[in-house]
Structure formats: structure tokens, C-alpha cells
Coordinates of C-alpha atoms in Angstrom, one line a residue:
X13 CA 4.0 -7.1 3.7
X14 CA 3.8 -10.4 4.8
X15 CA 0.4 -12.2 5.3
X16 CA -1.2 -14.8 7.7
X17 CA -3.3 -17.3 5.7
X18 CA -5.7 -19.9 6.8
X19 CA -5.1 -23.4 5.5
X20 CA -8.4 -25.3 5.6
X21 CA -8.2 -29.2 4.3
X22 CA -10.1 -28.9 0.9
X23 CA -12.5 -31.6 -0.3
X24 CA -14.3 -31.0 3.3
X25 CA -17.2 -28.7 3.6
X26 CA -18.5 -27.2 0.3
X27 CA -19.2 -23.7 2.2
X28 CA -15.5 -24.1 3.8
X29 CA -14.1 -24.4 0.2
X30 CA -15.9 -21.3 -0.7
X31 CA -15.4 -19.5 2.3
X32 CA -11.6 -20.2 1.8
X33 CA -11.5 -19.3 -1.7
X34 CA -13.2 -15.6 -1.1
X35 CA -10.2 -15.0 1.9
X36 CA -7.8 -15.6 -0.9
X37 CA -9.3 -13.4 -3.6
X38 CA -9.8 -10.4 -0.6
X39 CA -6.4 -10.9 0.7
X40 CA -5.0 -10.7 -3.3
X41 CA -7.1 -7.4 -4.0
X42 CA -5.8 -6.4 -0.6
X43 CA -2.6 -6.7 -1.7
X44 CA -3.3 -5.0 -5.1
X45 CA -4.9 -1.8 -3.3
X46 CA -1.6 -1.9 -1.0
X47 CA 0.8 -1.9 -4.4
X48 CA -1.2 0.8 -5.8
X49 CA -1.5 3.2 -2.9
X50 CA 2.4 2.7 -2.6
X51 CA 3.0 3.4 -6.4
X52 CA 0.6 6.7 -6.0
X53 CA 2.8 7.9 -3.1
X54 CA 6.0 7.4 -4.9
X55 CA 4.8 8.5 -8.1
X56 CA 3.8 12.1 -6.2
X57 CA 6.7 12.0 -3.9
X58 CA 8.7 12.0 -6.8
X59 CA 6.9 14.8 -8.8
X60 CA 7.5 17.0 -5.7
X61 CA 11.1 16.3 -5.1
X62 CA 11.9 17.0 -8.6
X63 CA 10.0 20.3 -8.6
X64 CA 11.9 21.1 -5.5
X65 CA 15.2 20.4 -7.0
X66 CA 15.5 17.5 -4.4
X67 CA 17.9 14.6 -6.0
X68 CA 16.3 11.9 -3.0
X69 CA 13.3 11.1 -0.8
X70 CA 14.2 9.2 2.1
X71 CA 11.4 7.2 4.2
X72 CA 11.0 5.8 7.8
X73 CA 13.9 8.3 8.9
X74 CA 14.0 8.0 12.6
X75 CA 16.9 10.5 12.9
X76 CA 17.7 14.3 13.4
X77 CA 18.8 15.2 10.1
X78 CA 18.9 18.5 7.6
X79 CA 16.5 17.6 5.2
X80 CA 13.3 19.0 3.3
X81 CA 10.1 17.5 4.6
X82 CA 7.7 17.5 1.5
X83 CA 5.1 14.9 3.8
X84 CA 2.1 17.5 3.7
X85 CA 3.2 18.1 -0.2
X86 CA 2.3 14.7 -0.9
X87 CA -1.0 14.7 1.3
X88 CA -1.8 18.2 -0.9
X89 CA -1.1 16.4 -4.0
X90 CA -3.8 13.9 -2.9
X91 CA -6.2 16.3 -1.6
X92 CA -6.3 18.1 -5.1
X93 CA -9.4 17.3 -7.2

């Protein structure tokens, strides 16, 4: 996704420069965590789809289509020890 970044002039207040560095590091950490979560969900969904003989997994579907909803199965996979 897109993230807003605060641009602060460098070379000013050392505390401000350090806070800017920390902010940038946390934003990167958040992006990494989001990517890890998305990858894990995709992996679980693919495993379940394969086990059920499904050829595709759709996301963000807002229309009434004839399909198998595997959302609860994916969630259950994450709850396993």
C-alpha cells in the first residue's frame, strides 16, 4: 500500500533527525510484516484450494457468484498449533 512519509529537513535538531530515522525504520518494519502476513495467507489459501480441488482463489469479490468460500478454512489453518 501507499504510506505517507513525513519529510523533515536534515541537519537540524539531532533529536528530530533521530526520530525521523526511527520513523523510517518502523515504516519499513510495518511493510515487511504486512508482506509476511499476505504471503502466509496466500500460502494457506493455496493449500486449501488444492486440497478442495479448486483451480482459483478470488479475493475482494462483491458480487453474488456461485463459489466455495474457504475464508473460515484459511482462518482455521492459522489457529492450528
